[in-house]
PDB file of C-alpha atoms and ligand atoms in Angstrom:
ATOM      1  CA  MET A 524      -2.021   0.201   1.350  1.00 93.00           C
ATOM      2  CA  LYS A 525      -5.793  -0.321   1.212  1.00 97.00           C
ATOM      3  CA  ARG A 526      -7.252   0.118  -2.265  1.00 98.00           C
ATOM      4  CA  LEU A 527     -10.786  -1.139  -1.839  1.00 98.00           C
ATOM      5  CA  VAL A 528     -14.044  -1.483  -3.723  1.00 98.00           C
ATOM      6  CA  LEU A 529     -17.398  -2.146  -2.061  1.00 98.00           C
ATOM      7  CA  LEU A 530     -19.979  -4.060  -4.062  1.00 98.00           C
ATOM      8  CA  GLY A 531     -23.526  -4.827  -3.063  1.00 98.00           C
ATOM      9  CA  PRO A 532     -27.150  -4.098  -3.945  1.00 98.00           C
ATOM     10  CA  PRO A 533     -28.903  -0.838  -3.005  1.00 97.00           C
ATOM     11  CA  GLY A 534     -29.316  -0.778   0.772  1.00 96.00           C
ATOM     12  CA  ALA A 535     -26.718  -3.491   1.482  1.00 97.00           C
ATOM     13  CA  GLY A 536     -24.906  -1.110   3.828  1.00 96.00           C
ATOM     14  CA  LYS A 537     -22.085   0.040   1.531  1.00 97.00           C
ATOM     15  CA  GLY A 538     -22.228   3.634   2.739  1.00 95.00           C
ATOM     16  CA  THR A 539     -22.559   2.565   6.375  1.00 94.00           C
ATOM     17  CA  GLN A 540     -19.519   0.282   6.200  1.00 98.00           C
ATOM     18  CA  ALA A 541     -17.495   2.633   3.976  1.00 97.00           C
ATOM     19  CA  ALA A 542     -17.716   5.355   6.636  1.00 96.00           C
ATOM     20  CA  LYS A 543     -16.329   2.964   9.268  1.00 97.00           C
ATOM     21  CA  ILE A 544     -13.612   1.624   6.956  1.00 98.00           C
ATOM     22  CA  SER A 545     -12.578   5.128   5.947  1.00 97.00           C
ATOM     23  CA  ALA A 546     -12.224   6.215   9.598  1.00 97.00           C
ATOM     24  CA  LYS A 547     -10.311   3.143  10.726  1.00 97.00           C
ATOM     25  CA  TYR A 548      -7.863   2.879   7.837  1.00 97.00           C
ATOM     26  CA  GLU A 549      -7.583   6.630   7.159  1.00 97.00           C
ATOM     27  CA  ILE A 550      -8.520   6.392   3.515  1.00 98.00           C
ATOM     28  CA  PRO A 551     -11.065   8.604   1.722  1.00 98.00           C
ATOM     29  CA  HIS A 552     -14.620   7.336   1.250  1.00 97.00           C
ATOM     30  CA  ILE A 553     -15.376   7.990  -2.400  1.00 98.00           C
ATOM     31  CA  SER A 554     -19.067   7.445  -3.164  1.00 97.00           C
ATOM     32  CA  THR A 555     -20.214   8.191  -6.700  1.00 97.00           C
ATOM     33  CA  GLY A 556     -23.787   8.488  -5.418  1.00 96.00           C
ATOM     34  CA  ASP A 557     -22.635  11.169  -2.933  1.00 94.00           C
ATOM     35  CA  ILE A 558     -20.701  12.990  -5.679  1.00 95.00           C
ATOM     36  CA  PHE A 559     -23.861  13.143  -7.829  1.00 95.00           C
ATOM     37  CA  ARG A 560     -26.062  14.208  -4.885  1.00 93.00           C
ATOM     38  CA  LYS A 561     -23.603  17.029  -4.096  1.00 93.00           C
ATOM     39  CA  ASN A 562     -23.732  18.167  -7.726  1.00 95.00           C
ATOM     40  CA  ILE A 563     -27.538  18.044  -7.683  1.00 94.00           C
ATOM     41  CA  LYS A 564     -27.593  20.160  -4.525  1.00 92.00           C
ATOM     42  CA  GLU A 565     -25.234  22.703  -6.107  1.00 96.00           C
ATOM     43  CA  GLY A 566     -27.225  22.712  -9.368  1.00 97.00           C
ATOM     44  CA  THR A 567     -24.194  21.960 -11.583  1.00 97.00           C
ATOM     45  CA  PRO A 568     -24.644  20.731 -15.188  1.00 97.00           C
ATOM     46  CA  LEU A 569     -23.475  17.272 -14.062  1.00 96.00           C
ATOM     47  CA  GLY A 570     -26.031  17.317 -11.242  1.00 97.00           C
ATOM     48  CA  LYS A 571     -28.847  18.253 -13.647  1.00 97.00           C
ATOM     49  CA  LYS A 572     -27.969  15.397 -15.987  1.00 97.00           C
ATOM     50  CA  ALA A 573     -27.430  12.838 -13.208  1.00 97.00           C
ATOM     51  CA  LYS A 574     -30.748  13.695 -11.530  1.00 96.00           C
ATOM     52  CA  GLU A 575     -32.762  12.579 -14.579  1.00 96.00           C
ATOM     53  CA  TYR A 576     -31.352   9.082 -14.283  1.00 97.00           C
ATOM     54  CA  MET A 577     -31.205   8.836 -10.494  1.00 97.00           C
ATOM     55  CA  ASP A 578     -34.853   9.853 -10.069  1.00 95.00           C
ATOM     56  CA  ARG A 579     -35.836   6.920 -12.278  1.00 95.00           C
ATOM     57  CA  GLY A 580     -33.547   4.550 -10.378  1.00 97.00           C
ATOM     58  CA  GLU A 581     -31.360   4.093 -13.453  1.00 98.00           C
ATOM     59  CA  LEU A 582     -27.609   4.317 -13.731  1.00 98.00           C
ATOM     60  CA  VAL A 583     -25.990   7.564 -14.806  1.00 98.00           C
ATOM     61  CA  PRO A 584     -24.206   7.049 -18.194  1.00 97.00           C
ATOM     62  CA  ASP A 585     -20.720   5.561 -17.844  1.00 97.00           C
ATOM     63  CA  ASP A 586     -18.930   8.505 -19.466  1.00 95.00           C
ATOM     64  CA  LEU A 587     -20.239  10.870 -16.766  1.00 95.00           C
ATOM     65  CA  VAL A 588     -18.831   8.648 -14.032  1.00 97.00           C
ATOM     66  CA  ILE A 589     -15.450   7.278 -15.040  1.00 97.00           C
ATOM     67  CA  ASP A 590     -13.432  10.498 -15.500  1.00 92.00           C
ATOM     68  CA  ARG A 591     -14.743  11.894 -12.228  1.00 95.00           C
ATOM     69  CA  VAL A 592     -13.619   8.893 -10.227  1.00 97.00           C
ATOM     70  CA  GLU A 593     -10.249   8.676 -11.950  1.00 95.00           C
ATOM     71  CA  ASP A 594      -9.623  12.346 -11.285  1.00 95.00           C
ATOM     72  CA  ARG A 595     -10.648  11.952  -7.630  1.00 97.00           C
ATOM     73  CA  LEU A 596      -8.159   9.109  -7.197  1.00 96.00           C
ATOM     74  CA  THR A 597      -5.268  11.454  -8.037  1.00 95.00           C
ATOM     75  CA  TRP A 598      -5.923  13.664  -4.981  1.00 97.00           C
ATOM     76  CA  ASP A 599      -3.267  13.685  -2.245  1.00 97.00           C
ATOM     77  CA  ASP A 600      -5.542  12.021   0.312  1.00 97.00           C
ATOM     78  CA  CYS A 601      -5.378   8.767  -1.677  1.00 97.00           C
ATOM     79  CA  VAL A 602      -1.732   8.106  -0.689  1.00 94.00           C
ATOM     80  CA  ASN A 603      -2.748   5.296   1.695  1.00 94.00           C
ATOM     81  CA  GLY A 604      -5.435   3.989  -0.638  1.00 97.00           C
ATOM     82  CA  PHE A 605      -9.141   4.600  -1.139  1.00 98.00           C
ATOM     83  CA  MET A 606     -12.578   3.194  -0.377  1.00 98.00           C
ATOM     84  CA  LEU A 607     -14.749   3.217  -3.505  1.00 98.00           C
ATOM     85  CA  ASP A 608     -18.483   2.941  -2.767  1.00 98.00           C
ATOM     86  CA  GLY A 609     -20.770   2.544  -5.785  1.00 97.00           C
ATOM     87  CA  PHE A 610     -18.044   2.359  -8.428  1.00 98.00           C
ATOM     88  CA  PRO A 611     -17.536   0.424 -10.627  1.00 98.00           C
ATOM     89  CA  ARG A 612     -21.142  -0.468 -11.315  1.00 98.00           C
ATOM     90  CA  THR A 613     -21.041  -1.832 -14.868  1.00 98.00           C
ATOM     91  CA  ILE A 614     -18.629  -4.148 -16.689  1.00 98.00           C
ATOM     92  CA  TYR A 615     -17.708  -1.164 -18.869  1.00 98.00           C
ATOM     93  CA  GLN A 616     -16.723   0.885 -15.801  1.00 98.00           C
ATOM     94  CA  ALA A 617     -14.775  -2.052 -14.365  1.00 98.00           C
ATOM     95  CA  ASP A 618     -12.813  -2.476 -17.605  1.00 98.00           C
ATOM     96  CA  ALA A 619     -12.038   1.248 -17.778  1.00 98.00           C
ATOM     97  CA  PHE A 620     -10.973   1.227 -14.132  1.00 97.00           C
ATOM     98  CA  LYS A 621      -8.782  -1.837 -14.631  1.00 97.00           C
ATOM     99  CA  ALA A 622      -7.006  -0.079 -17.506  1.00 97.00           C
ATOM    100  CA  TRP A 623      -6.555   3.064 -15.390  1.00 97.00           C
ATOM    101  CA  LEU A 624      -5.059   1.069 -12.510  1.00 96.00           C
ATOM    102  CA  ALA A 625      -2.610  -0.635 -14.879  1.00 97.00           C
ATOM    103  CA  GLU A 626      -1.581   2.724 -16.406  1.00 97.00           C
ATOM    104  CA  ASN A 627      -0.920   4.041 -12.909  1.00 95.00           C
ATOM    105  CA  ASP A 628       1.034   0.968 -11.720  1.00 95.00           C
ATOM    106  CA  SER A 629      -1.700   0.307  -9.197  1.00 95.00           C
ATOM    107  CA  CYS A 630      -4.078  -2.516  -8.340  1.00 95.00           C
ATOM    108  CA  LEU A 631      -6.973  -3.366  -6.021  1.00 96.00           C
ATOM    109  CA  ASP A 632      -6.246  -4.938  -2.634  1.00 96.00           C
ATOM    110  CA  ALA A 633      -9.787  -6.227  -2.102  1.00 97.00           C
ATOM    111  CA  VAL A 634     -13.313  -6.105  -3.475  1.00 98.00           C
ATOM    112  CA  LEU A 635     -15.747  -6.489  -0.590  1.00 98.00           C
ATOM    113  CA  ASN A 636     -19.086  -7.869  -1.719  1.00 98.00           C
ATOM    114  CA  ILE A 637     -21.846  -7.306   0.830  1.00 98.00           C
ATOM    115  CA  SER A 638     -24.878  -9.505   0.210  1.00 97.00           C
ATOM    116  CA  VAL A 639     -28.339  -9.091   1.687  1.00 97.00           C
ATOM    117  CA  PRO A 640     -31.592 -10.639   0.390  1.00 95.00           C
ATOM    118  CA  GLU A 641     -34.068  -8.273  -1.267  1.00 92.00           C
ATOM    119  CA  GLU A 642     -36.836  -8.724   1.322  1.00 93.00           C
ATOM    120  CA  ILE A 643     -34.505  -7.255   3.963  1.00 95.00           C
ATOM    121  CA  LEU A 644     -33.267  -4.478   1.667  1.00 96.00           C
ATOM    122  CA  LEU A 645     -36.612  -2.839   0.943  1.00 95.00           C
ATOM    123  CA  PRO A 646     -37.489  -1.865   4.547  1.00 94.00           C
ATOM    124  CA  ARG A 647     -33.907  -0.699   5.068  1.00 95.00           C
ATOM    125  CA  MET A 648     -34.180   1.702   2.170  1.00 95.00           C
ATOM    126  CA  ILE A 649     -37.681   2.961   2.828  1.00 94.00           C
ATOM    127  CA  GLY A 650     -36.585   3.761   6.415  1.00 95.00           C
ATOM    128  CA  ARG A 651     -33.238   5.307   5.513  1.00 96.00           C
ATOM    129  CA  ARG A 652     -32.571   8.939   6.369  1.00 96.00           C
ATOM    130  CA  VAL A 653     -29.485  10.896   5.333  1.00 94.00           C
ATOM    131  CA  CYS A 654     -27.904  14.110   6.599  1.00 94.00           C
ATOM    132  CA  ARG A 655     -28.073  16.867   4.005  1.00 91.00           C
ATOM    133  CA  SER A 656     -24.841  18.445   5.276  1.00 90.00           C
ATOM    134  CA  CYS A 657     -22.410  15.629   6.128  1.00 89.00           C
ATOM    135  CA  GLY A 658     -24.033  12.608   4.451  1.00 88.00           C
ATOM    136  CA  ALA A 659     -24.257  10.494   7.637  1.00 91.00           C
ATOM    137  CA  THR A 660     -26.760   7.649   7.247  1.00 92.00           C
ATOM    138  CA  TYR A 661     -29.520   6.723   9.701  1.00 95.00           C
ATOM    139  CA  HIS A 662     -32.588   4.524   9.782  1.00 95.00           C
ATOM    140  CA  VAL A 663     -35.919   5.463  11.360  1.00 95.00           C
ATOM    141  CA  THR A 664     -36.030   2.296  13.455  1.00 93.00           C
ATOM    142  CA  ASN A 665     -32.624   0.500  13.172  1.00 89.00           C
ATOM    143  CA  MET A 666     -30.411   3.559  13.656  1.00 92.00           C
ATOM    144  CA  PRO A 667     -32.484   6.607  14.603  1.00 96.00           C
ATOM    145  CA  THR A 668     -30.991  10.042  15.255  1.00 97.00           C
ATOM    146  CA  LYS A 669     -31.095  11.163  18.904  1.00 98.00           C
ATOM    147  CA  VAL A 670     -33.320  14.110  17.981  1.00 97.00           C
ATOM    148  CA  GLU A 671     -35.791  13.446  15.161  1.00 95.00           C
ATOM    149  CA  GLY A 672     -34.730  15.063  11.887  1.00 96.00           C
ATOM    150  CA  VAL A 673     -31.385  16.324  13.245  1.00 97.00           C
ATOM    151  CA  CYS A 674     -27.974  14.759  12.470  1.00 98.00           C
ATOM    152  CA  ASP A 675     -26.144  13.464  15.588  1.00 97.00           C
ATOM    153  CA  LYS A 676     -22.767  14.270  14.039  1.00 96.00           C
ATOM    154  CA  CYS A 677     -23.190  17.800  12.682  1.00 97.00           C
ATOM    155  CA  GLY A 678     -26.678  19.054  13.582  1.00 97.00           C
ATOM    156  CA  GLY A 679     -27.668  19.147   9.888  1.00 97.00           C
ATOM    157  CA  GLU A 680     -31.124  18.397   8.506  1.00 97.00           C
ATOM    158  CA  VAL A 681     -31.872  14.703   8.033  1.00 97.00           C
ATOM    159  CA  TYR A 682     -34.033  13.847   4.992  1.00 95.00           C
ATOM    160  CA  GLN A 683     -35.265  10.976   2.826  1.00 95.00           C
ATOM    161  CA  ARG A 684     -33.447  10.510  -0.481  1.00 93.00           C
ATOM    162  CA  ASP A 685     -35.626  11.149  -3.558  1.00 90.00           C
ATOM    163  CA  ASP A 686     -34.739   7.709  -4.935  1.00 94.00           C
ATOM    164  CA  ASP A 687     -35.754   5.880  -1.739  1.00 95.00           C
ATOM    165  CA  LYS A 688     -39.465   5.829  -2.638  1.00 91.00           C
ATOM    166  CA  GLU A 689     -40.738   2.273  -3.076  1.00 92.00           C
ATOM    167  CA  GLY A 690     -41.298   2.349  -6.873  1.00 93.00           C
ATOM    168  CA  THR A 691     -37.828   3.769  -7.541  1.00 95.00           C
ATOM    169  CA  VAL A 692     -36.202   1.331  -5.128  1.00 96.00           C
ATOM    170  CA  LEU A 693     -37.775  -1.632  -6.961  1.00 95.00           C
ATOM    171  CA  ASN A 694     -36.341  -0.345 -10.250  1.00 96.00           C
ATOM    172  CA  ARG A 695     -32.914   0.089  -8.635  1.00 97.00           C
ATOM    173  CA  PHE A 696     -32.982  -3.596  -7.641  1.00 97.00           C
ATOM    174  CA  LYS A 697     -33.718  -4.554 -11.268  1.00 97.00           C
ATOM    175  CA  VAL A 698     -30.929  -2.320 -12.537  1.00 98.00           C
ATOM    176  CA  TYR A 699     -28.544  -3.793  -9.963  1.00 98.00           C
ATOM    177  CA  ASP A 700     -29.371  -7.386 -11.036  1.00 98.00           C
ATOM    178  CA  ALA A 701     -28.932  -6.594 -14.723  1.00 98.00           C
ATOM    179  CA  GLN A 702     -25.920  -4.271 -14.709  1.00 98.00           C
ATOM    180  CA  THR A 703     -23.976  -4.540 -11.438  1.00 98.00           C
ATOM    181  CA  ALA A 704     -24.402  -8.115 -10.143  1.00 98.00           C
ATOM    182  CA  PRO A 705     -22.275  -9.451 -13.073  1.00 98.00           C
ATOM    183  CA  LEU A 706     -19.307  -7.707 -11.406  1.00 98.00           C
ATOM    184  CA  ILE A 707     -19.309 -10.383  -8.692  1.00 98.00           C
ATOM    185  CA  ASP A 708     -18.253 -12.956 -11.291  1.00 97.00           C
ATOM    186  CA  TYR A 709     -15.901 -10.457 -12.875  1.00 97.00           C
ATOM    187  CA  TYR A 710     -13.956  -9.909  -9.652  1.00 97.00           C
ATOM    188  CA  GLU A 711     -14.247 -13.553  -8.609  1.00 96.00           C
ATOM    189  CA  LYS A 712     -12.282 -14.417 -11.741  1.00 95.00           C
ATOM    190  CA  ASP A 713      -9.426 -12.101 -10.825  1.00 87.00           C
ATOM    191  CA  GLY A 714      -9.372 -13.449  -7.261  1.00 85.00           C
ATOM    192  CA  SER A 715      -9.863 -10.185  -5.376  1.00 90.00           C
ATOM    193  CA  ILE A 716     -13.427 -10.706  -4.122  1.00 96.00           C
ATOM    194  CA  ARG A 717     -14.349 -11.317  -0.480  1.00 97.00           C
ATOM    195  CA  ASN A 718     -17.979 -12.175   0.263  1.00 97.00           C
ATOM    196  CA  ILE A 719     -19.576 -10.687   3.357  1.00 98.00           C
ATOM    197  CA  ASP A 720     -22.964 -11.455   4.900  1.00 98.00           C
ATOM    198  CA  GLY A 721     -24.587  -8.046   5.313  1.00 98.00           C
ATOM    199  CA  THR A 722     -27.639  -9.199   7.292  1.00 97.00           C
ATOM    200  CA  ALA A 723     -26.012  -8.909  10.729  1.00 96.00           C
ATOM    201  CA  ASP A 724     -25.864  -5.764  12.854  1.00 94.00           C
ATOM    202  CA  PRO A 725     -23.624  -3.042  11.258  1.00 95.00           C
ATOM    203  CA  ASN A 726     -20.929  -3.413  13.957  1.00 97.00           C
ATOM    204  CA  GLU A 727     -20.803  -7.172  13.428  1.00 98.00           C
ATOM    205  CA  VAL A 728     -20.526  -6.693   9.674  1.00 98.00           C
ATOM    206  CA  PHE A 729     -17.658  -4.285  10.306  1.00 98.00           C
ATOM    207  CA  ASP A 730     -15.880  -6.813  12.561  1.00 98.00           C
ATOM    208  CA  VAL A 731     -15.938  -9.312   9.689  1.00 98.00           C
ATOM    209  CA  ILE A 732     -14.474  -6.671   7.363  1.00 98.00           C
ATOM    210  CA  VAL A 733     -11.675  -5.874   9.834  1.00 98.00           C
ATOM    211  CA  ASP A 734     -10.898  -9.610  10.086  1.00 97.00           C
ATOM    212  CA  ILE A 735     -10.482  -9.642   6.317  1.00 97.00           C
ATOM    213  CA  LEU A 736      -8.490  -6.415   5.992  1.00 96.00           C
ATOM    214  CA  GLY A 737      -6.345  -6.774   9.112  1.00 94.00           C
ATOM    215  CA  ALA A 738      -6.208  -4.541  12.198  1.00 82.00           C
TER     216      ALA A 738
HETATM  217  P1  AP5 B1240     -25.847   5.158  -4.508  1.00 91.21           P
HETATM  218  O1  AP5 B1240     -25.960   6.357  -3.684  1.00 91.21           O
HETATM  219  O2  AP5 B1240     -24.536   4.466  -4.608  1.00 91.21           O
HETATM  220  O3  AP5 B1240     -26.978   4.126  -4.087  1.00 91.21           O
HETATM  221  P2  AP5 B1240     -27.038   2.524  -4.010  1.00 91.21           P
HETATM  222  O4  AP5 B1240     -25.941   1.714  -4.600  1.00 91.21           O
HETATM  223  O5  AP5 B1240     -28.382   2.226  -4.515  1.00 91.21           O
HETATM  224  O6  AP5 B1240     -26.819   2.185  -2.569  1.00 91.21           O
HETATM  225  P3  AP5 B1240     -27.438   2.894  -1.356  1.00 91.21           P
HETATM  226  O7  AP5 B1240     -26.679   4.129  -1.046  1.00 91.21           O
HETATM  227  O8  AP5 B1240     -28.918   3.007  -1.572  1.00 91.21           O
HETATM  228  O9  AP5 B1240     -27.227   1.780  -0.239  1.00 91.21           O
HETATM  229  P4  AP5 B1240     -25.964   1.455   0.668  1.00 91.21           P
HETATM  230  O10 AP5 B1240     -25.474   0.086   0.277  1.00 91.21           O
HETATM  231  O11 AP5 B1240     -24.971   2.556   0.671  1.00 91.21           O
HETATM  232  O12 AP5 B1240     -26.680   1.300   2.060  1.00 91.21           O
HETATM  233  P5  AP5 B1240     -26.647   2.235   3.370  1.00 91.21           P
HETATM  234  O13 AP5 B1240     -25.335   2.063   4.066  1.00 91.21           O
HETATM  235  O14 AP5 B1240     -27.101   3.610   3.079  1.00 91.21           O
HETATM  236  O15 AP5 B1240     -26.293   5.509  -5.976  1.00 91.21           O
HETATM  237  C1  AP5 B1240     -27.452   6.268  -6.228  1.00 91.21           C
HETATM  238  C2  AP5 B1240     -27.645   6.460  -7.712  1.00 91.21           C
HETATM  239  O16 AP5 B1240     -26.521   7.181  -8.260  1.00 91.21           O
HETATM  240  C3  AP5 B1240     -27.726   5.187  -8.563  1.00 91.21           C
HETATM  241  O17 AP5 B1240     -29.027   4.670  -8.579  1.00 91.21           O
HETATM  242  C4  AP5 B1240     -27.266   5.720  -9.904  1.00 91.21           C
HETATM  243  O18 AP5 B1240     -28.295   6.401 -10.567  1.00 91.21           O
HETATM  244  C5  AP5 B1240     -26.194   6.727  -9.533  1.00 91.21           C
HETATM  245  N1  AP5 B1240     -24.849   6.137  -9.520  1.00 91.21           N
HETATM  246  C6  AP5 B1240     -24.018   6.022  -8.433  1.00 91.21           C
HETATM  247  N2  AP5 B1240     -22.866   5.442  -8.780  1.00 91.21           N
HETATM  248  C7  AP5 B1240     -22.940   5.177 -10.111  1.00 91.21           C
HETATM  249  C8  AP5 B1240     -22.072   4.589 -11.036  1.00 91.21           C
HETATM  250  N3  AP5 B1240     -20.863   4.115 -10.692  1.00 91.21           N
HETATM  251  N4  AP5 B1240     -22.485   4.483 -12.332  1.00 91.21           N
HETATM  252  C9  AP5 B1240     -23.679   4.932 -12.711  1.00 91.21           C
HETATM  253  N5  AP5 B1240     -24.560   5.514 -11.880  1.00 91.21           N
HETATM  254  C10 AP5 B1240     -24.196   5.640 -10.581  1.00 91.21           C
HETATM  255  O19 AP5 B1240     -27.750   1.469   4.249  1.00 91.21           O
HETATM  256  C11 AP5 B1240     -29.119   1.487   3.875  1.00 91.21           C
HETATM  257  C12 AP5 B1240     -30.012   1.617   5.128  1.00 91.21           C
HETATM  258  O20 AP5 B1240     -29.890   0.442   5.928  1.00 91.21           O
HETATM  259  C13 AP5 B1240     -29.617   2.786   6.059  1.00 91.21           C
HETATM  260  O21 AP5 B1240     -30.784   3.343   6.611  1.00 91.21           O
HETATM  261  C14 AP5 B1240     -28.767   2.129   7.136  1.00 91.21           C
HETATM  262  O22 AP5 B1240     -28.871   2.832   8.353  1.00 91.21           O
HETATM  263  C15 AP5 B1240     -29.365   0.752   7.226  1.00 91.21           C
HETATM  264  N6  AP5 B1240     -28.367  -0.287   7.482  1.00 91.21           N
HETATM  265  C16 AP5 B1240     -27.094  -0.365   6.987  1.00 91.21           C
HETATM  266  N7  AP5 B1240     -26.467  -1.476   7.430  1.00 91.21           N
HETATM  267  C17 AP5 B1240     -27.392  -2.141   8.193  1.00 91.21           C
HETATM  268  C18 AP5 B1240     -27.363  -3.380   8.909  1.00 91.21           C
HETATM  269  N8  AP5 B1240     -26.253  -4.160   8.899  1.00 91.21           N
HETATM  270  N9  AP5 B1240     -28.474  -3.754   9.559  1.00 91.21           N
HETATM  271  C19 AP5 B1240     -29.597  -2.965   9.568  1.00 91.21           C
HETATM  272  N10 AP5 B1240     -29.687  -1.776   8.913  1.00 91.21           N
HETATM  273  C20 AP5 B1240     -28.595  -1.385   8.241  1.00 91.21           C
HETATM  274 MG1   MG B1241     -24.824   4.436  -0.281  1.00 91.21          MG
HETATM  275 ZN1   ZN B1242     -24.564  15.528   9.485  1.00 91.21          ZN
END
């Protein structure tokens, strides 16, 4: 069983590593950011609400997040576990999630905390490109697509996220420091945290994760 949470600042490589982890361990990659972006694309009421906050680089209110994740975790594909990317993101969410796990006789197997200094994060985010169809992540210089603007995996259109503009990114760092970084201490106290240096090449970072999780 692999019930995992990925922590880390914006641009740390959570989505990049979650995709690899999900493929190797055959567990679903559940990204709250991706869920909101899908709702925005489909123009749902949730998407309309979430967009207001995301465009400012702020967190979406807790009550719009928690039920969605808890519902998603009841799907059949979570039998072998799950890879949560971007949740929990506040102490309030972590407490609610802890209570939900206890109610469902479940627990977390590991919280992987990817750390990268801010001066490395900014260029990563400004250069990030994402596939509109399948969500695959690229970088204009570090991890370019073979054909510019076209996803290698599905042929979809590759675009820049609205919240990856410099001003919004800087606010996301502030929000991370104030609201999400305290979760490192929170999970350190319950002994489930594993710290990972996210500055190396993505494949090297993944090797470290596999060492931690087992083959
Ligand atoms: P979300 O989509 O989760 O954004 P984030 O946490 O800011 O993280 P990112 O997706 O920006 O970064 P990442 O760590 O996934 O990095 P990536 O792998 O792409 O959330 C967006 C918004 O949704 C939030 O601001 C909030 O409003 C809302 N939200 C989401 N969850 C919420 C919640 N629980 N509660 C409330 N609100 C919520 O990598 C970044 C770039 O670097 C890529 O270009 C990649 O190719 C490159 N890269 C990756 N790894 C490496 C490496 N090792 N070396 C070099 N380049 C690399
Ligand atoms: Mg991401
Ligand atoms: Zn794609």
